[in-house]
Amino acid sequence: MKNMLKAEDIQKIAENAYIRENEPMSKHTTFRIGGPAQLYIEPDCVESFCKIVRFLKENGEKYFIIGNGSNLLVKDEGYNGVIISTRVNASNKKNQNFGMDDYKVYLSENEALDKAARERFITEGYIISDSIEGKNLVFAASGIILAKLANVIAENELTGFEFAGGIPGTLGGAVTMNAGAYGGEIKDCILGARVMLADGSIKVLSKEELKLSYRSSIIQKGDMVVLDALFEFDKGNKEDILSTMRELNEKRRDKQPLEYGSAGSTFKRPEGYFAAKLIEDAGLKGYSSGDVMVSDKHSGFVVNTGNGKYADAMNVIEHVKKTVADKFGVELELEVKIL
Ligand SMILES: Cc1cc2nc3c(=O)[nH]c(=O)nc-3n(C[C@H](O)[C@H](O)[C@H](O)COP(=O)(O)OP(=O)(O)OC[C@H]3O[C@@H](n4cnc5c(N)ncnc54)[C@H](O)[C@@H]3O)c2cc1C
């Protein structure tokens, strides 16, 4: 039998990574549910991130990548493997070789990013450039939080990312999920993403190759990791952009139960229906098990009102699925990923 992987095994190959054994996943998911991961790792830069993933692949270790954990439901018994968070990929001083050259196909031959732009990527996780053949390009690391990226894009008078400002995930999670809201989605503005493939090699996949569709992408199906992504936007009016973002955030605060733990919309939108409407019409608003319930503010959300457990969440989810299927003949499919 294989020996259990220990923190020191990883520390040997990535000495500055933050590593914890038996780390509760309730601390790293917005649902605030989930038992311990055998190992939890926040690599300190993209290089060490890639090194760790390759080491785990080569040694046949079980691992799972997380961003902000805002679309995840983790079991109470936890995860018997390694969780690797991309959060710090967004900002690290050591990440000099950030892969911009891999995006050459989108850039002009002589494009050289100036020192300030490089510095900004290294410390902040993004680059805004309007100097590339007149295109307004934004290049950002997978670990950057969408709200921060949306603000930076707005401040630079670029329009097309307003929809993402209130989605509480990272860019990598958003590309993987083809996240979207209020009529916009990642598919509308992305040009390509730099990805670690299943064999450990790194390649830029074009928008077409990413196969983005409703809350889905090739990343989910192919044991791949998003490292960073390139976007193109139109110039817009800063005040209009910021005002749209404020409006959308207000809508969220009005309609969504943001005061409780959740993973956002629990179910995907079934074709021709709205999940929340079906759930409400089935009389399931407020249906609960333990501290987990169908939100009485927005029935598309299953929320954790206190000390909710995975078993409670599954009781609620299964009951909702069965009731909606019995009443309306519609099969609800989970949008939330179960780990
Ligand atoms: C209050 C609330 C509101 C929400 N509103 C919306 C909304 O309006 N629209 C919407 O689309 N979603 C919404 N969500 C869901 C969620 O925020 C999005 O799906 C988000 O894109 C997930 O990003 P994350 O970084 O948290 O990913 P995680 O939850 O950490 O991971 C989600 C999936 O992506 C994978 N993943 C994450 N990062 C990477 C990477 N770098 N490479 C490869 N795989 C990766 C994980 O393995 C997992 O399968 C909401 C969630 C909450 C809690």
CSV table of C-alpha atoms and ligand atoms in Angstrom, one decimal:
chain,number,residue,atom,x,y,z
A,1,MET,CA,0.0,0.0,0.0
A,2,LYS,CA,1.2,3.5,-0.8
A,3,ASN,CA,2.4,5.7,2.1
A,4,MET,CA,0.1,8.6,2.9
A,5,LEU,CA,1.3,11.9,1.4
A,6,LYS,CA,2.6,14.3,4.0
A,7,ALA,CA,3.0,18.1,4.1
A,8,GLU,CA,6.8,17.6,4.0
A,9,ASP,CA,6.7,15.6,0.7
A,10,ILE,CA,5.2,18.7,-0.9
A,11,GLN,CA,7.4,21.2,1.0
A,12,LYS,CA,10.4,19.4,-0.5
A,13,ILE,CA,9.4,20.5,-4.0
A,14,ALA,CA,7.7,23.8,-3.2
A,15,GLU,CA,9.4,25.2,-0.1
A,16,ASN,CA,7.3,28.4,0.1
A,17,ALA,CA,3.9,26.8,-0.5
A,18,TYR,CA,1.3,27.1,2.4
A,19,ILE,CA,0.4,23.5,3.3
A,20,ARG,CA,-2.0,22.2,5.9
A,21,GLU,CA,-2.9,18.6,6.8
A,22,ASN,CA,-6.5,17.8,7.7
A,23,GLU,CA,-7.7,21.3,6.7
A,24,PRO,CA,-11.5,21.7,7.1
A,25,MET,CA,-13.0,22.5,3.6
A,26,SER,CA,-15.8,24.5,5.3
A,27,LYS,CA,-13.1,27.2,5.7
A,28,HIS,CA,-12.5,27.3,1.9
A,29,THR,CA,-16.1,27.1,0.4
A,30,THR,CA,-18.8,29.8,0.4
A,31,PHE,CA,-21.3,27.1,1.4
A,32,ARG,CA,-19.2,26.7,4.6
A,33,ILE,CA,-19.8,23.0,4.5
A,34,GLY,CA,-17.2,20.2,4.2
A,35,GLY,CA,-14.9,18.0,6.3
A,36,PRO,CA,-11.1,17.9,6.1
A,37,ALA,CA,-8.9,17.6,3.1
A,38,GLN,CA,-6.0,15.2,3.7
A,39,LEU,CA,-3.7,18.0,2.4
A,40,TYR,CA,-4.6,21.6,1.5
A,41,ILE,CA,-2.0,23.6,-0.5
A,42,GLU,CA,-1.8,27.2,-1.6
A,43,PRO,CA,1.3,27.3,-3.9
A,44,ASP,CA,3.2,30.6,-3.7
A,45,CYS,CA,3.6,31.1,-7.5
A,46,VAL,CA,2.5,29.6,-10.8
A,47,GLU,CA,5.7,27.7,-11.2
A,48,SER,CA,5.4,25.9,-7.9
A,49,PHE,CA,1.7,25.4,-8.6
A,50,CYS,CA,2.6,23.6,-11.9
A,51,LYS,CA,5.4,21.7,-10.1
A,52,ILE,CA,3.1,20.4,-7.5
A,53,VAL,CA,0.4,19.3,-10.0
A,54,ARG,CA,2.9,17.5,-12.1
A,55,PHE,CA,4.4,15.8,-9.0
A,56,LEU,CA,0.9,14.6,-8.0
A,57,LYS,CA,0.1,13.3,-11.5
A,58,GLU,CA,3.4,11.5,-11.7
A,59,ASN,CA,2.8,9.8,-8.3
A,60,GLY,CA,-0.8,8.9,-9.0
A,61,GLU,CA,-2.0,11.0,-6.1
A,62,LYS,CA,-5.6,12.2,-6.1
A,63,TYR,CA,-6.0,15.9,-6.3
A,64,PHE,CA,-8.6,18.6,-6.9
A,65,ILE,CA,-8.2,22.3,-8.0
A,66,ILE,CA,-10.2,25.0,-6.3
A,67,GLY,CA,-10.5,28.7,-6.8
A,68,ASN,CA,-12.7,30.5,-4.3
A,69,GLY,CA,-14.8,27.4,-3.6
A,70,SER,CA,-18.0,29.3,-4.5
A,71,ASN,CA,-19.5,26.5,-6.6
A,72,LEU,CA,-18.6,23.6,-4.4
A,73,LEU,CA,-20.3,21.3,-1.9
A,74,VAL,CA,-17.8,19.2,0.0
A,75,LYS,CA,-18.8,16.0,1.8
A,76,ASP,CA,-18.7,15.9,5.7
A,77,GLU,CA,-16.1,13.1,5.6
A,78,GLY,CA,-13.9,15.5,3.7
A,79,TYR,CA,-11.6,14.8,0.7
A,80,ASN,CA,-9.2,11.9,0.8
A,81,GLY,CA,-6.6,13.6,-1.4
A,82,VAL,CA,-4.9,16.9,-2.1
A,83,ILE,CA,-6.7,20.2,-2.6
A,84,ILE,CA,-4.7,22.8,-4.5
A,85,SER,CA,-6.0,26.4,-4.3
A,86,THR,CA,-5.3,28.9,-7.1
A,87,ARG,CA,-6.0,31.9,-4.9
A,88,VAL,CA,-2.4,33.1,-4.6
A,89,ASN,CA,-1.6,32.6,-8.3
A,90,ALA,CA,-3.0,36.0,-8.8
A,91,SER,CA,-0.2,37.8,-7.0
A,92,ASN,CA,3.3,36.6,-6.4
A,93,LYS,CA,6.5,38.3,-6.6
A,94,LYS,CA,8.4,35.3,-8.0
A,95,ASN,CA,6.2,34.8,-11.0
A,96,GLN,CA,8.5,36.4,-13.6
A,97,ASN,CA,7.8,34.0,-16.4
A,98,PHE,CA,4.1,34.5,-16.6
A,99,GLY,CA,3.4,32.9,-20.0
A,100,MET,CA,2.5,36.0,-22.0
A,101,ASP,CA,4.7,34.7,-24.8
A,102,ASP,CA,2.4,31.6,-25.1
A,103,TYR,CA,-0.3,34.0,-26.3
A,104,LYS,CA,1.7,35.1,-29.3
A,105,VAL,CA,-1.0,34.1,-31.7
A,106,TYR,CA,-3.1,36.9,-30.4
A,107,LEU,CA,-0.4,39.5,-30.3
A,108,SER,CA,1.6,41.4,-32.9
A,109,GLU,CA,5.1,40.2,-33.6
A,110,ASN,CA,6.9,43.1,-32.0
A,111,GLU,CA,4.7,43.5,-29.0
A,112,ALA,CA,6.8,43.9,-25.9
A,113,LEU,CA,5.1,44.6,-22.7
A,114,ASP,CA,6.6,47.5,-20.9
A,115,LYS,CA,8.2,47.1,-17.5
A,116,ALA,CA,5.3,48.6,-15.6
A,117,ALA,CA,2.8,46.2,-17.2
A,118,ARG,CA,5.0,43.2,-16.3
A,119,GLU,CA,5.4,44.5,-12.7
A,120,ARG,CA,1.7,44.9,-12.5
A,121,PHE,CA,1.1,41.3,-13.5
A,122,ILE,CA,3.6,40.1,-11.0
A,123,THR,CA,2.1,41.9,-8.1
A,124,GLU,CA,-1.5,42.3,-9.0
A,125,GLY,CA,-2.3,39.4,-11.4
A,126,TYR,CA,-3.5,41.4,-14.4
A,127,ILE,CA,-2.3,43.4,-17.4
A,128,ILE,CA,-4.4,45.9,-19.3
A,129,SER,CA,-3.1,46.9,-22.7
A,130,ASP,CA,-4.5,49.0,-25.5
A,131,SER,CA,-1.3,49.1,-27.4
A,132,ILE,CA,-1.7,45.8,-29.2
A,133,GLU,CA,-2.9,46.5,-32.7
A,134,GLY,CA,-5.5,48.8,-31.3
A,135,LYS,CA,-7.2,46.0,-29.4
A,136,ASN,CA,-8.2,46.4,-25.8
A,137,LEU,CA,-6.7,43.2,-24.2
A,138,VAL,CA,-6.8,42.1,-20.6
A,139,PHE,CA,-4.6,39.3,-19.5
A,140,ALA,CA,-5.2,37.9,-16.0
A,141,ALA,CA,-4.1,35.1,-13.7
A,142,SER,CA,-6.5,32.3,-12.7
A,143,GLY,CA,-6.5,33.1,-9.1
A,144,ILE,CA,-7.7,36.7,-9.4
A,145,ILE,CA,-11.1,37.4,-7.8
A,146,LEU,CA,-13.7,38.4,-10.4
A,147,ALA,CA,-14.9,41.5,-8.4
A,148,LYS,CA,-11.3,42.9,-8.4
A,149,LEU,CA,-10.8,42.2,-12.1
A,150,ALA,CA,-14.2,43.7,-13.0
A,151,ASN,CA,-13.3,46.9,-11.2
A,152,VAL,CA,-9.9,47.1,-12.8
A,153,ILE,CA,-11.5,46.6,-16.2
A,154,ALA,CA,-14.1,49.3,-15.5
A,155,GLU,CA,-11.5,51.7,-14.2
A,156,ASN,CA,-9.7,51.3,-17.5
A,157,GLU,CA,-12.9,52.3,-19.4
A,158,LEU,CA,-13.5,48.9,-20.9
A,159,THR,CA,-16.9,47.5,-21.2
A,160,GLY,CA,-18.1,43.8,-21.4
A,161,PHE,CA,-17.2,42.4,-18.0
A,162,GLU,CA,-19.8,44.2,-15.9
A,163,PHE,CA,-21.8,41.0,-15.6
A,164,ALA,CA,-19.0,39.3,-13.6
A,165,GLY,CA,-18.4,41.9,-10.9
A,166,GLY,CA,-20.8,40.2,-8.4
A,167,ILE,CA,-19.9,36.6,-9.1
A,168,PRO,CA,-17.9,35.5,-6.0
A,169,GLY,CA,-15.4,33.3,-7.8
A,170,THR,CA,-11.9,33.4,-9.3
A,171,LEU,CA,-11.2,33.8,-13.0
A,172,GLY,CA,-10.0,30.2,-13.3
A,173,GLY,CA,-13.3,29.0,-11.7
A,174,ALA,CA,-15.3,31.3,-14.0
A,175,VAL,CA,-13.5,30.0,-17.2
A,176,THR,CA,-14.1,26.4,-16.0
A,177,MET,CA,-17.8,27.0,-15.4
A,178,ASN,CA,-18.3,29.5,-18.2
A,179,ALA,CA,-19.8,31.7,-15.5
A,180,GLY,CA,-22.4,34.2,-16.5
A,181,ALA,CA,-25.1,36.5,-15.2
A,182,TYR,CA,-27.5,39.2,-16.4
A,183,GLY,CA,-27.1,38.3,-20.1
A,184,GLY,CA,-23.3,38.1,-20.2
A,185,GLU,CA,-20.9,35.1,-19.9
A,186,ILE,CA,-17.2,34.4,-20.1
A,187,LYS,CA,-17.7,33.0,-23.6
A,188,ASP,CA,-18.6,36.5,-24.8
A,189,CYS,CA,-15.3,38.2,-24.0
A,190,ILE,CA,-12.5,35.5,-23.8
A,191,LEU,CA,-10.0,35.0,-26.5
A,192,GLY,CA,-8.1,32.1,-25.0
A,193,ALA,CA,-6.7,30.5,-21.8
A,194,ARG,CA,-3.4,29.0,-20.9
A,195,VAL,CA,-4.0,25.6,-19.6
A,196,MET,CA,-2.1,22.7,-18.1
A,197,LEU,CA,-3.2,19.6,-20.0
A,198,ALA,CA,-3.7,16.1,-18.5
A,199,ASP,CA,-0.1,15.1,-19.5
A,200,GLY,CA,1.3,18.1,-17.6
A,201,SER,CA,2.2,20.1,-20.7
A,202,ILE,CA,1.0,23.7,-21.1
A,203,LYS,CA,-0.9,25.1,-24.1
A,204,VAL,CA,-3.0,28.1,-24.9
A,205,LEU,CA,-6.5,26.9,-25.9
A,206,SER,CA,-8.6,29.2,-28.1
A,207,LYS,CA,-12.2,30.1,-27.2
A,208,GLU,CA,-13.4,27.5,-29.6
A,209,GLU,CA,-11.1,24.8,-28.1
A,210,LEU,CA,-12.4,25.7,-24.6
A,211,LYS,CA,-15.8,24.6,-25.8
A,212,LEU,CA,-17.7,27.0,-23.6
A,213,SER,CA,-21.4,26.4,-23.2
A,214,TYR,CA,-24.0,27.0,-20.5
A,215,ARG,CA,-22.0,26.5,-17.2
A,216,SER,CA,-19.7,24.1,-19.0
A,217,SER,CA,-16.3,23.9,-20.7
A,218,ILE,CA,-13.8,21.3,-21.8
A,219,ILE,CA,-11.8,22.1,-18.6
A,220,GLN,CA,-14.5,20.2,-16.5
A,221,LYS,CA,-14.2,17.1,-18.7
A,222,GLY,CA,-10.5,16.9,-19.4
A,223,ASP,CA,-8.4,16.9,-16.2
A,224,MET,CA,-7.1,20.3,-17.1
A,225,VAL,CA,-6.0,23.4,-15.1
A,226,VAL,CA,-6.5,27.0,-16.1
A,227,LEU,CA,-3.4,29.1,-15.4
A,228,ASP,CA,-4.5,32.4,-16.9
A,229,ALA,CA,-6.6,33.9,-19.7
A,230,LEU,CA,-6.7,36.6,-22.3
A,231,PHE,CA,-9.8,38.8,-23.0
A,232,GLU,CA,-10.8,41.5,-25.4
A,233,PHE,CA,-13.2,44.4,-24.6
A,234,ASP,CA,-14.6,47.5,-26.2
A,235,LYS,CA,-13.9,51.0,-25.0
A,236,GLY,CA,-16.8,52.4,-23.0
A,237,ASN,CA,-17.8,55.2,-20.7
A,238,LYS,CA,-16.4,54.7,-17.2
A,239,GLU,CA,-19.3,56.2,-15.4
A,240,ASP,CA,-21.8,54.1,-17.3
A,241,ILE,CA,-19.8,50.9,-16.7
A,242,LEU,CA,-19.5,51.6,-13.0
A,243,SER,CA,-23.2,52.5,-12.7
A,244,THR,CA,-24.2,49.2,-14.5
A,245,MET,CA,-22.0,47.3,-12.0
A,246,ARG,CA,-23.6,49.1,-9.0
A,247,GLU,CA,-27.1,48.3,-10.4
A,248,LEU,CA,-26.3,44.6,-10.9
A,249,ASN,CA,-24.9,44.4,-7.4
A,250,GLU,CA,-27.9,46.0,-6.0
A,251,LYS,CA,-30.1,43.5,-7.8
A,252,ARG,CA,-28.1,40.7,-6.3
A,253,ARG,CA,-28.4,42.1,-2.8
A,254,ASP,CA,-32.2,42.5,-3.3
A,255,LYS,CA,-32.9,39.1,-4.7
A,256,GLN,CA,-30.2,36.8,-3.3
A,257,PRO,CA,-29.7,35.4,0.2
A,258,LEU,CA,-26.2,36.8,0.5
A,259,GLU,CA,-26.3,36.8,4.3
A,260,TYR,CA,-26.1,32.9,4.3
A,261,GLY,CA,-23.6,30.4,3.1
A,262,SER,CA,-24.4,29.0,-0.4
A,263,ALA,CA,-22.9,28.0,-3.7
A,264,GLY,CA,-25.1,30.3,-5.7
A,265,SER,CA,-27.7,28.7,-8.0
A,266,THR,CA,-27.9,25.1,-6.9
A,267,PHE,CA,-29.4,23.8,-10.2
A,268,LYS,CA,-28.8,24.6,-13.8
A,269,ARG,CA,-31.6,26.3,-15.7
A,270,PRO,CA,-33.6,23.5,-17.4
A,271,GLU,CA,-34.4,24.2,-21.0
A,272,GLY,CA,-37.6,26.2,-21.3
A,273,TYR,CA,-38.0,26.7,-17.5
A,274,PHE,CA,-36.5,28.6,-14.5
A,275,ALA,CA,-35.3,26.3,-11.7
A,276,ALA,CA,-36.3,28.9,-9.0
A,277,LYS,CA,-39.8,29.2,-10.4
A,278,LEU,CA,-40.3,25.4,-10.5
A,279,ILE,CA,-39.1,25.0,-7.0
A,280,GLU,CA,-41.3,27.8,-5.7
A,281,ASP,CA,-44.3,26.5,-7.6
A,282,ALA,CA,-43.7,23.1,-6.0
A,283,GLY,CA,-44.2,24.8,-2.6
A,284,LEU,CA,-40.6,24.1,-1.6
A,285,LYS,CA,-39.5,27.6,-0.4
A,286,GLY,CA,-38.1,27.3,3.1
A,287,TYR,CA,-38.0,23.5,2.9
A,288,SER,CA,-35.2,22.4,5.3
A,289,SER,CA,-33.1,19.7,6.8
A,290,GLY,CA,-31.0,20.6,9.8
A,291,ASP,CA,-29.4,24.0,9.1
A,292,VAL,CA,-29.8,23.7,5.3
A,293,MET,CA,-32.8,25.1,3.5
A,294,VAL,CA,-34.3,26.3,0.2
A,295,SER,CA,-33.9,30.0,0.6
A,296,ASP,CA,-37.2,31.8,1.3
A,297,LYS,CA,-35.7,34.9,-0.5
A,298,HIS,CA,-34.7,33.1,-3.7
A,299,SER,CA,-35.7,29.5,-4.2
A,300,GLY,CA,-32.9,28.8,-6.7
A,301,PHE,CA,-30.5,28.9,-3.7
A,302,VAL,CA,-30.0,26.2,-1.1
A,303,VAL,CA,-28.5,28.0,1.9
A,304,ASN,CA,-26.6,27.1,5.0
A,305,THR,CA,-28.1,29.1,7.8
A,306,GLY,CA,-25.7,28.0,10.5
A,307,ASN,CA,-24.0,24.7,11.0
A,308,GLY,CA,-25.2,22.9,7.9
A,309,LYS,CA,-23.9,19.5,7.0
A,310,TYR,CA,-23.4,17.8,3.6
A,311,ALA,CA,-26.0,15.2,4.5
A,312,ASP,CA,-28.6,18.0,5.2
A,313,ALA,CA,-27.7,19.7,1.9
A,314,MET,CA,-28.2,16.4,0.0
A,315,ASN,CA,-31.5,15.7,1.8
A,316,VAL,CA,-32.8,19.1,0.6
A,317,ILE,CA,-31.3,18.7,-2.9
A,318,GLU,CA,-32.7,15.2,-3.4
A,319,HIS,CA,-36.1,16.2,-2.1
A,320,VAL,CA,-36.3,19.2,-4.4
A,321,LYS,CA,-35.3,17.1,-7.4
A,322,LYS,CA,-37.8,14.4,-6.7
A,323,THR,CA,-40.7,16.9,-5.9
A,324,VAL,CA,-40.1,18.9,-9.1
A,325,ALA,CA,-39.8,15.8,-11.2
A,326,ASP,CA,-43.0,14.4,-9.7
A,327,LYS,CA,-45.0,17.6,-10.1
A,328,PHE,CA,-43.7,19.0,-13.4
A,329,GLY,CA,-41.8,16.1,-15.1
A,330,VAL,CA,-38.6,18.3,-15.2
A,331,GLU,CA,-35.3,16.7,-14.2
A,332,LEU,CA,-33.2,19.3,-12.3
A,333,GLU,CA,-29.4,19.0,-12.9
A,334,LEU,CA,-26.9,20.3,-10.3
A,335,GLU,CA,-24.9,23.3,-11.2
A,336,VAL,CA,-22.9,23.0,-7.9
A,337,LYS,CA,-20.0,20.6,-8.1
A,338,ILE,CA,-19.9,17.9,-5.4
A,339,LEU,CA,-16.6,16.9,-4.0
B,1,LIG,C1,-23.8,34.1,-3.8
B,1,LIG,C2,-23.3,33.4,-5.1
B,1,LIG,C3,-23.7,34.0,-6.3
B,1,LIG,C4,-23.3,33.4,-7.5
B,1,LIG,N1,-23.7,33.9,-8.7
B,1,LIG,C5,-23.3,33.3,-9.9
B,1,LIG,C6,-23.7,33.9,-11.1
B,1,LIG,O1,-24.4,34.9,-11.2
B,1,LIG,N2,-23.3,33.3,-12.2
B,1,LIG,C7,-22.5,32.2,-12.2
B,1,LIG,O2,-22.1,31.6,-13.3
B,1,LIG,N3,-22.1,31.6,-11.0
B,1,LIG,C8,-22.5,32.2,-9.9
B,1,LIG,N4,-22.1,31.6,-8.7
B,1,LIG,C9,-21.3,30.4,-8.7
B,1,LIG,C10,-19.8,30.6,-8.7
B,1,LIG,O3,-19.4,31.8,-8.1
B,1,LIG,C11,-19.2,30.5,-10.1
B,1,LIG,O4,-19.4,29.2,-10.7
B,1,LIG,C12,-17.7,30.8,-10.1
B,1,LIG,O5,-17.2,30.9,-11.4
B,1,LIG,C13,-16.8,29.7,-9.4
B,1,LIG,O6,-15.5,30.1,-9.3
B,1,LIG,P1,-14.6,29.6,-8.1
B,1,LIG,O7,-13.3,30.2,-8.2
B,1,LIG,O8,-15.3,29.8,-6.8
B,1,LIG,O9,-14.6,28.0,-8.4
B,1,LIG,P2,-14.6,26.8,-7.4
B,1,LIG,O10,-16.0,26.8,-6.8
B,1,LIG,O11,-13.5,26.8,-6.5
B,1,LIG,O12,-14.5,25.6,-8.5
B,1,LIG,C14,-15.6,25.4,-9.4
B,1,LIG,C15,-15.1,24.3,-10.4
B,1,LIG,O13,-14.1,24.9,-11.2
B,1,LIG,C16,-12.9,24.1,-11.0
B,1,LIG,N5,-11.8,25.1,-11.1
B,1,LIG,C17,-11.6,26.2,-10.3
B,1,LIG,N6,-10.5,26.9,-10.7
B,1,LIG,C18,-9.9,26.1,-11.6
B,1,LIG,C19,-8.7,26.3,-12.4
B,1,LIG,N7,-7.9,27.3,-12.3
B,1,LIG,N8,-8.4,25.3,-13.3
B,1,LIG,C20,-9.3,24.2,-13.5
B,1,LIG,N9,-10.4,24.1,-12.8
B,1,LIG,C21,-10.7,25.0,-11.9
B,1,LIG,C22,-13.0,23.4,-9.8
B,1,LIG,O14,-12.2,22.2,-9.8
B,1,LIG,C23,-14.5,23.1,-9.8
B,1,LIG,O15,-14.8,22.0,-10.6
B,1,LIG,C24,-22.5,32.2,-7.5
B,1,LIG,C25,-22.1,31.7,-6.2
B,1,LIG,C26,-22.5,32.3,-5.0
B,1,LIG,C27,-22.0,31.7,-3.7
